[in-house]
Coordinates of C-alpha atoms in Angstrom, one line a residue:
M990 CA -1.4 -81.2 24.8
A991 CA 2.3 -81.7 25.5
S992 CA 4.5 -78.9 23.9
L993 CA 7.7 -79.4 22.2
A994 CA 8.1 -75.7 20.8
L995 CA 11.7 -74.9 19.9
S996 CA 13.5 -71.7 20.9
F997 CA 17.2 -70.7 20.1
P998 CA 19.1 -67.8 21.1
P999 CA 19.7 -65.3 18.0
A1000 CA 22.5 -66.1 15.6
A1001 CA 26.0 -64.2 15.5
A1002 CA 26.7 -62.0 12.6
K1003 CA 30.3 -63.6 11.7
T1004 CA 31.0 -67.0 10.7
P1005 CA 32.1 -69.1 14.0
S1006 CA 35.3 -70.3 14.5
Y1007 CA 34.2 -73.7 15.7
L1008 CA 33.5 -74.7 12.2
A1009 CA 37.3 -74.8 11.5
S1010 CA 38.5 -78.4 11.6
S1011 CA 42.4 -78.2 11.7
S1012 CA 43.5 -81.9 11.6
S1013 CA 45.8 -81.3 14.6
N1014 CA 43.1 -80.2 17.0
F1015 CA 40.6 -83.0 17.1
L1016 CA 42.0 -85.2 20.0
S1017 CA 41.4 -84.3 23.4
S1018 CA 43.6 -85.4 26.4
S1019 CA 42.4 -87.8 28.9
S1020 CA 40.0 -87.4 31.8
S1021 CA 39.3 -89.3 35.1
S1022 CA 35.8 -90.6 33.8
L1023 CA 34.0 -91.3 30.8
S1024 CA 33.2 -87.7 29.5
F1025 CA 32.8 -85.9 26.3
T1026 CA 34.4 -82.5 25.2
T1027 CA 31.7 -80.0 24.4
S1028 CA 30.6 -76.6 25.7
Q1029 CA 27.5 -75.9 28.1
S1030 CA 27.6 -72.2 27.2
H1031 CA 25.4 -70.3 24.6
S1032 CA 28.3 -68.6 23.1
R1033 CA 28.6 -69.0 19.4
N1034 CA 32.2 -69.8 19.7
S1035 CA 31.5 -72.5 22.4
V1036 CA 30.3 -75.2 20.0
F1037 CA 32.8 -77.5 18.7
S1038 CA 33.0 -79.6 15.2
C1039 CA 34.3 -82.6 17.3
I1040 CA 33.1 -84.4 20.5
K1041 CA 35.8 -86.9 21.9
C1042 CA 34.8 -89.4 24.4
D1043 CA 37.9 -90.4 26.6
L1044 CA 38.9 -92.0 29.8
G1045 CA 42.0 -91.0 31.9
N1046 CA 43.3 -89.3 34.9
G1047 CA 42.4 -85.7 34.9
N1048 CA 39.4 -83.3 34.2
P1049 CA 37.8 -83.0 30.9
S1050 CA 39.6 -81.1 28.5
I1051 CA 38.4 -79.0 25.5
P1052 CA 40.2 -79.3 22.1
I1053 CA 41.9 -76.2 20.8
I1054 CA 40.2 -74.8 17.8
N1055 CA 42.1 -72.6 15.3
E1056 CA 40.8 -69.3 14.0
K1057 CA 39.9 -70.3 10.3
T1058 CA 36.5 -70.0 9.3
L1059 CA 36.5 -73.1 6.9
P1060 CA 37.7 -76.8 7.3
K1061 CA 40.3 -77.8 4.9
F1062 CA 38.1 -79.6 2.4
L1063 CA 36.0 -76.1 2.0
E1064 CA 39.2 -74.0 1.7
S1065 CA 39.0 -72.8 -2.0
A1066 CA 38.9 -69.5 -3.8
R1067 CA 36.3 -70.7 -6.1
M1068 CA 33.9 -71.2 -3.0
E1069 CA 33.9 -67.6 -2.0
K1070 CA 33.7 -66.5 -5.5
S1071 CA 30.6 -68.6 -6.6
V1072 CA 28.4 -68.0 -3.5
N1073 CA 26.7 -64.8 -2.4
R1074 CA 26.5 -65.0 1.3
T1075 CA 24.4 -61.9 1.7
N1076 CA 21.6 -63.0 -0.5
N1077 CA 19.6 -64.1 2.6
T1078 CA 16.5 -62.1 2.8
R1079 CA 14.5 -64.8 1.3
L1080 CA 16.2 -67.7 2.9
K1081 CA 14.6 -69.2 6.0
L1082 CA 15.7 -72.2 7.9
F1083 CA 13.7 -74.2 10.4
S1084 CA 14.2 -77.1 12.6
G1085 CA 12.2 -80.1 13.4
T1086 CA 12.7 -81.8 16.9
A1087 CA 14.7 -84.7 15.7
N1088 CA 18.2 -83.1 15.8
P1089 CA 17.8 -79.3 16.9
A1090 CA 21.4 -79.3 17.8
L1091 CA 22.6 -79.8 14.3
S1092 CA 20.0 -77.3 13.0
Q1093 CA 21.4 -74.7 15.4
E1094 CA 25.1 -75.4 14.3
I1095 CA 24.0 -74.9 10.5
A1096 CA 22.4 -71.7 11.5
W1097 CA 25.4 -70.4 13.1
Y1098 CA 27.5 -71.1 10.1
M1099 CA 25.3 -69.5 7.9
G1100 CA 24.8 -66.3 10.1
L1101 CA 21.0 -66.9 10.3
D1102 CA 18.6 -67.3 13.1
L1103 CA 16.5 -70.4 13.0
G1104 CA 13.0 -69.7 12.0
K1105 CA 10.4 -69.7 14.8
I1106 CA 8.1 -72.8 14.6
K1107 CA 5.7 -74.4 17.1
I1108 CA 5.6 -78.2 17.1
K1109 CA 3.4 -79.9 19.6
R1110 CA 2.1 -83.4 20.5
F1111 CA -1.5 -83.9 21.3
A1112 CA -2.7 -86.4 23.9
D1113 CA -3.2 -89.0 21.4
G1114 CA 0.1 -88.5 19.7
E1115 CA -1.0 -86.3 16.8
I1116 CA 1.4 -83.8 15.7
Y1117 CA 0.7 -80.0 15.4
V1118 CA 2.9 -77.5 13.6
Q1119 CA 2.4 -73.9 13.2
L1120 CA 5.0 -71.5 11.5
E1121 CA 5.4 -68.6 13.8
E1122 CA 6.8 -66.0 11.2
S1123 CA 5.9 -65.2 7.4
V1124 CA 7.6 -67.4 4.7
R1125 CA 5.6 -65.9 1.9
G1126 CA 7.7 -66.0 -1.2
C1127 CA 10.7 -67.3 0.6
D1128 CA 13.1 -70.4 0.1
V1129 CA 12.4 -72.6 3.0
Y1130 CA 14.9 -75.2 4.2
L1131 CA 13.4 -77.8 6.8
V1132 CA 16.2 -79.6 9.0
Q1133 CA 14.6 -82.9 10.1
P1134 CA 16.4 -86.6 10.0
T1135 CA 14.0 -89.3 9.9
C1136 CA 15.9 -91.2 12.9
T1137 CA 14.2 -92.9 15.7
P1138 CA 11.3 -92.7 16.4
T1139 CA 11.4 -93.0 12.6
N1140 CA 7.7 -93.0 11.9
E1141 CA 7.0 -90.1 14.2
N1142 CA 10.0 -87.8 12.9
L1143 CA 8.9 -88.7 9.3
M1144 CA 5.5 -87.7 9.8
E1145 CA 6.6 -84.3 11.6
L1146 CA 8.6 -83.6 8.4
L1147 CA 5.5 -84.1 6.0
I1148 CA 3.3 -81.8 8.3
M1149 CA 6.3 -79.1 8.3
V1150 CA 6.5 -79.3 4.7
D1151 CA 2.7 -78.9 4.3
A1152 CA 2.7 -75.9 6.7
C1153 CA 5.2 -74.2 4.6
R1154 CA 3.2 -75.0 1.5
R1155 CA 0.1 -73.6 2.7
A1156 CA 2.0 -70.5 4.1
S1157 CA 2.9 -69.6 0.4
A1158 CA 6.4 -70.5 0.7
K1159 CA 8.3 -70.0 -2.8
K1160 CA 10.1 -73.2 -2.5
V1161 CA 10.4 -75.9 0.2
T1162 CA 13.6 -77.8 0.6
A1163 CA 13.6 -80.9 2.8
V1164 CA 17.1 -81.3 4.6
I1165 CA 17.3 -84.9 5.6
P1166 CA 20.8 -85.5 7.0
Y1167 CA 19.7 -89.3 7.7
F1168 CA 17.0 -90.6 5.4
G1169 CA 15.1 -93.5 7.0
Y1170 CA 13.8 -96.6 5.1
A1171 CA 16.7 -96.0 2.8
R1172 CA 17.7 -99.8 3.3
A1173 CA 14.3 -101.0 1.8
D1174 CA 15.5 -100.0 -1.6
R1175 CA 14.6 -103.0 -3.5
K1176 CA 13.0 -106.5 -3.5
T1177 CA 14.9 -109.4 -2.3
Q1178 CA 12.3 -111.6 -1.7
G1179 CA 8.7 -112.0 -3.3
R1180 CA 5.9 -109.8 -1.9
E1181 CA 8.2 -107.2 -0.1
S1182 CA 7.6 -103.6 -0.2
I1183 CA 9.9 -100.9 -1.5
A1184 CA 9.4 -98.6 1.4
A1185 CA 12.1 -96.2 0.3
K1186 CA 10.1 -95.4 -3.0
L1187 CA 6.8 -94.9 -0.8
V1188 CA 8.6 -92.5 1.7
A1189 CA 10.1 -90.5 -1.3
N1190 CA 6.4 -90.5 -2.6
L1191 CA 5.2 -89.1 0.6
I1192 CA 7.6 -86.3 0.7
T1193 CA 7.1 -85.3 -2.9
E1194 CA 3.2 -85.1 -2.3
A1195 CA 3.5 -83.3 0.8
G1196 CA 4.8 -80.2 -1.2
A1197 CA 8.7 -80.5 -1.2
D1198 CA 10.3 -79.2 -4.0
R1199 CA 13.9 -80.5 -3.5
V1200 CA 15.4 -83.0 -1.2
L1201 CA 19.0 -82.6 0.4
A1202 CA 20.2 -85.9 1.8
C1203 CA 23.4 -87.2 3.2
D1204 CA 25.1 -90.4 2.3
L1205 CA 22.0 -92.3 1.1
H1206 CA 22.3 -96.1 1.6
S1207 CA 22.4 -96.5 -2.0
G1208 CA 22.5 -94.1 -4.9
Q1209 CA 19.4 -95.4 -6.7
S1210 CA 17.2 -93.9 -3.9
M1211 CA 17.8 -90.6 -5.6
G1212 CA 15.8 -91.9 -8.5
Y1213 CA 12.9 -92.5 -6.3
F1214 CA 12.1 -88.9 -6.1
D1215 CA 10.2 -87.2 -8.8
I1216 CA 12.0 -83.8 -7.6
P1217 CA 15.7 -82.7 -7.6
V1218 CA 18.0 -84.5 -4.9
D1219 CA 21.2 -82.9 -3.8
H1220 CA 23.3 -85.9 -2.5
V1221 CA 25.7 -84.7 0.2
Y1222 CA 28.7 -86.9 0.7
C1223 CA 30.2 -86.6 4.5
Q1224 CA 33.2 -88.5 3.6
P1225 CA 35.4 -85.2 3.3
V1226 CA 34.7 -84.4 7.0
I1227 CA 36.0 -87.9 8.0
L1228 CA 38.8 -87.7 6.0
D1229 CA 39.8 -84.3 7.2
Y1230 CA 39.8 -86.0 10.7
L1231 CA 42.0 -88.9 9.7
A1232 CA 44.4 -86.7 8.3
S1233 CA 45.3 -85.8 12.0
K1234 CA 46.4 -89.3 12.6
S1235 CA 50.2 -90.3 12.4
I1236 CA 49.7 -93.3 10.3
A1237 CA 52.0 -93.9 7.5
A1238 CA 50.4 -94.2 3.9
Q1239 CA 52.1 -97.7 3.6
D1240 CA 50.5 -98.9 6.7
L1241 CA 47.1 -98.0 5.9
V1242 CA 44.4 -100.3 4.3
V1243 CA 40.7 -99.4 3.5
V1244 CA 38.2 -102.0 4.5
S1245 CA 34.7 -102.6 3.0
P1246 CA 32.7 -104.5 5.6
D1247 CA 30.5 -106.1 2.7
V1248 CA 30.6 -106.5 -0.9
G1249 CA 27.9 -103.9 -1.3
G1250 CA 30.2 -101.2 0.1
V1251 CA 32.9 -101.5 -2.2
A1252 CA 32.3 -98.7 -4.3
R1253 CA 32.1 -96.5 -1.3
A1254 CA 35.3 -97.9 0.2
R1255 CA 37.2 -97.6 -3.0
A1256 CA 36.6 -93.8 -3.2
F1257 CA 37.5 -93.3 0.4
A1258 CA 40.8 -95.3 -0.2
K1259 CA 41.4 -93.1 -3.3
K1260 CA 41.4 -89.9 -1.2
L1261 CA 43.8 -91.6 1.3
S1262 CA 46.9 -91.7 -0.9
D1263 CA 45.3 -94.4 -3.1
A1264 CA 45.6 -96.9 -0.1
P1265 CA 44.9 -100.7 -0.8
L1266 CA 41.6 -102.0 -0.3
A1267 CA 40.3 -105.2 1.4
I1268 CA 36.8 -106.7 1.4
V1269 CA 35.0 -108.6 4.1
D1270 CA 33.0 -111.3 2.6
K1271 CA 29.4 -111.3 4.7
R1272 CA 26.5 -113.6 4.3
R1273 CA 23.2 -112.6 6.1
S1274 CA 21.0 -115.2 7.8
G1275 CA 18.2 -112.5 8.7
H1276 CA 17.7 -108.7 9.0
N1277 CA 20.1 -107.1 11.6
V1278 CA 22.1 -110.5 11.7
A1279 CA 25.5 -110.8 10.0
E1280 CA 27.9 -113.5 9.7
V1281 CA 31.5 -113.1 8.5
M1282 CA 32.8 -115.7 6.3
N1283 CA 36.2 -114.5 5.0
L1284 CA 38.4 -111.7 4.0
I1285 CA 39.7 -110.7 0.5
G1286 CA 42.8 -108.7 0.8
D1287 CA 45.9 -108.5 2.8
V1288 CA 45.7 -106.5 6.3
K1289 CA 48.7 -108.1 8.3
G1290 CA 50.7 -105.6 10.1
K1291 CA 48.4 -102.8 8.7
V1292 CA 46.1 -100.2 10.3
A1293 CA 42.6 -101.2 8.8
V1294 CA 39.9 -98.5 8.3
M1295 CA 36.5 -99.9 7.9
V1296 CA 34.1 -97.6 6.1
D1297 CA 30.2 -97.9 5.8
D1298 CA 27.3 -95.5 5.4
M1299 CA 25.8 -96.5 9.0
I1300 CA 26.3 -98.5 12.2
D1301 CA 23.0 -99.9 13.4
T1302 CA 23.4 -103.2 15.5
A1303 CA 27.2 -102.9 15.0
G1304 CA 27.1 -106.8 14.2
T1305 CA 28.7 -106.2 10.6
I1306 CA 31.4 -104.0 12.1
V1307 CA 32.3 -105.9 15.2
K1308 CA 32.5 -109.3 13.5
G1309 CA 34.4 -107.5 10.6
A1310 CA 37.1 -106.0 13.3
A1311 CA 37.3 -109.5 14.9
L1312 CA 38.3 -111.1 11.6
L1313 CA 40.7 -108.3 10.8
H1314 CA 42.7 -108.8 14.1
Q1315 CA 42.6 -112.7 13.4
E1316 CA 44.2 -111.8 10.2
G1317 CA 47.0 -109.8 11.6
A1318 CA 45.6 -106.1 11.5
R1319 CA 47.5 -104.0 14.0
E1320 CA 44.6 -101.6 14.7
V1321 CA 41.1 -101.2 13.4
Y1322 CA 39.2 -98.1 13.0
A1323 CA 35.5 -98.0 12.1
C1324 CA 34.1 -94.9 10.2
C1325 CA 30.5 -94.2 9.2
T1326 CA 28.1 -91.3 8.6
H1327 CA 24.9 -92.4 10.4
A1328 CA 25.2 -93.5 14.1
V1329 CA 22.0 -95.2 14.4
F1330 CA 23.2 -97.3 17.3
S1331 CA 20.4 -99.7 17.9
P1332 CA 20.9 -102.2 21.0
P1333 CA 23.1 -103.8 21.6
A1334 CA 25.5 -101.6 19.4
I1335 CA 27.2 -99.8 22.3
E1336 CA 28.1 -103.0 24.2
R1337 CA 29.7 -104.4 20.8
L1338 CA 31.5 -101.1 19.7
S1339 CA 33.0 -100.6 23.3
G1340 CA 34.3 -104.3 23.6
G1341 CA 37.8 -103.4 22.8
L1342 CA 38.2 -104.7 19.2
L1343 CA 38.0 -101.1 17.8
Q1344 CA 40.8 -98.4 18.3
E1345 CA 38.2 -95.7 17.4
V1346 CA 34.9 -95.3 16.3
I1347 CA 34.4 -92.1 14.0
V1348 CA 30.8 -90.9 13.1
T1349 CA 29.2 -87.6 12.4
N1350 CA 26.3 -85.9 13.8
T1351 CA 23.5 -86.5 11.2
L1352 CA 21.8 -88.3 14.0
P1353 CA 21.7 -87.1 17.5
V1354 CA 23.7 -89.5 19.8
A1355 CA 22.3 -89.7 23.4
E1356 CA 25.0 -89.0 26.1
K1357 CA 24.1 -92.4 27.8
N1358 CA 25.6 -94.2 24.5
Y1359 CA 29.0 -92.3 24.6
F1360 CA 32.0 -94.7 25.1
P1361 CA 35.6 -94.2 25.4
Q1362 CA 36.3 -95.0 21.5
L1363 CA 33.7 -92.8 20.2
T1364 CA 34.4 -89.6 18.0
I1365 CA 31.7 -87.5 16.8
L1366 CA 32.5 -85.1 13.9
S1367 CA 30.0 -82.3 13.0
V1368 CA 28.6 -81.9 9.3
A1369 CA 27.0 -78.5 10.2
N1370 CA 29.6 -76.6 7.9
L1371 CA 29.2 -79.0 5.1
L1372 CA 25.5 -78.8 5.0
G1373 CA 25.4 -75.0 5.9
E1374 CA 27.7 -74.5 2.7
T1375 CA 25.5 -77.0 0.5
I1376 CA 22.4 -75.0 1.5
W1377 CA 24.0 -71.6 0.5
R1378 CA 24.9 -73.0 -2.9
V1379 CA 21.5 -74.5 -3.6
H1380 CA 19.9 -71.1 -2.7
D1381 CA 22.4 -69.4 -4.8
D1382 CA 22.0 -71.5 -7.7
S1383 CA 25.7 -72.5 -7.6
S1384 CA 27.4 -75.7 -8.1
V1385 CA 27.3 -78.3 -5.2
S1386 CA 29.3 -80.9 -6.8
S1387 CA 32.4 -78.8 -6.8
I1388 CA 32.4 -78.9 -3.0
F1389 CA 33.7 -82.6 -3.2
L1390 CA 36.3 -82.2 -6.2

C-alpha cells in the first residue's frame, strides 16, 4: 500500500516573527520570471505570511518581515490577558494530508509540535489512519480542509476523528479551514439534496465535539451541526493587507459580485472607512455558469474591491471585473478567502482585468497555478489564536471586534 505518512521538524519555543503582518511589508519587488517569495529552509523564521507572485527584471525578492509577534488585528492587551498560552500539556494538534503546510504554520505559531500520525492509502483507495502518540484525556485538534479531492479528504477527516475517539481523547475538534459542500445548503429545485447538512451529520456522528471553520458560504450552515461551531472570519487578514495600499478612502468602493454576498461586502466596506458599496446583479443559467446583467452603484474613476468567500471557476469575478471596467472603474481588486481555482480559473484571472487577486491559504494553491497578480495571505496566526482561545475557554468573538 502507498504511504502518505506525515513528518515535520520540531517546533520552536518562541512565537516566530513571520506571523507579523506589517502593512508595508507584504509587497515584493520584481523578478525576471514568474516566481513566488517564500523560503526553502526549515527554519521557523523562514516561513512568511504572504506569498507574492510577480514578474520583472531581477531575482526573486523576499519581503522584509518586522519583529512583531502578532499582526495588527491581533494586537490588543485583552488578548494576552485572557489566554493562558502555557496551558498546552493536554492540547494535541494533528494534520491531515489536505494542507499540511498550513497545519505546520499553526503549530509554529502556537509553539507546539504537530502530533505524530500515520495516514496511508491502500491499493484500492481505502484510507488507513493510526495515531502514533497517546491522546488519552487530551483536547485534540484535527486540521483538515475538505478541498479537492473533496470526498477523499472528507473521508480522511472522518477516519481521523474516529481514531481520536477510539483512542480516548477527551475532546475532538475538527478544524476545517475550507468546508466542502457548503454551497449545497438549501433546495433551489425539487428533489435536490442538502449535502451541507449531510456532511455536518457525518462529522458529528464520527465523534467530533466541536467544529472550527473559516468563512462558511452561508451562516445558516452553522445550524446544520448539532455540536458547537466556531466561525472564524478571515476578513481581518485581508483588511490588514489592503491597509498597505496607497488608496485614498474617497477613491475606494467595495463591490459584491452577487446579491447573496451583500451582507459580506457591507461588513467589509464598514471596516474600510465605511467605503461606498456597489452590487453586481448576476443571473445564473446553470452550475458554475454566471451571467452578469448590470451594476447597482457608482464605480466611475474609483478603485473597486470585489469581495467574495471563494473563487471557483472565476466566472463570477472575471465577468464582474469586465463590467466594472466598462462602468469606468480605474482598478479592480479581487479578494476572497478560499482559492478553489477550478479550471479555467487561472486563465480567466490572469487575463489582465484584475490588478491583484488576494486570497488566503485555507486551501493549498499548487505552484503551477501561480500567476503574476496572485497574492496569498496566511491565516495560520488567526487559526492558532482561535485554537488557543477555544482550548482556554476564552472569547473567540473578541478577536474580530
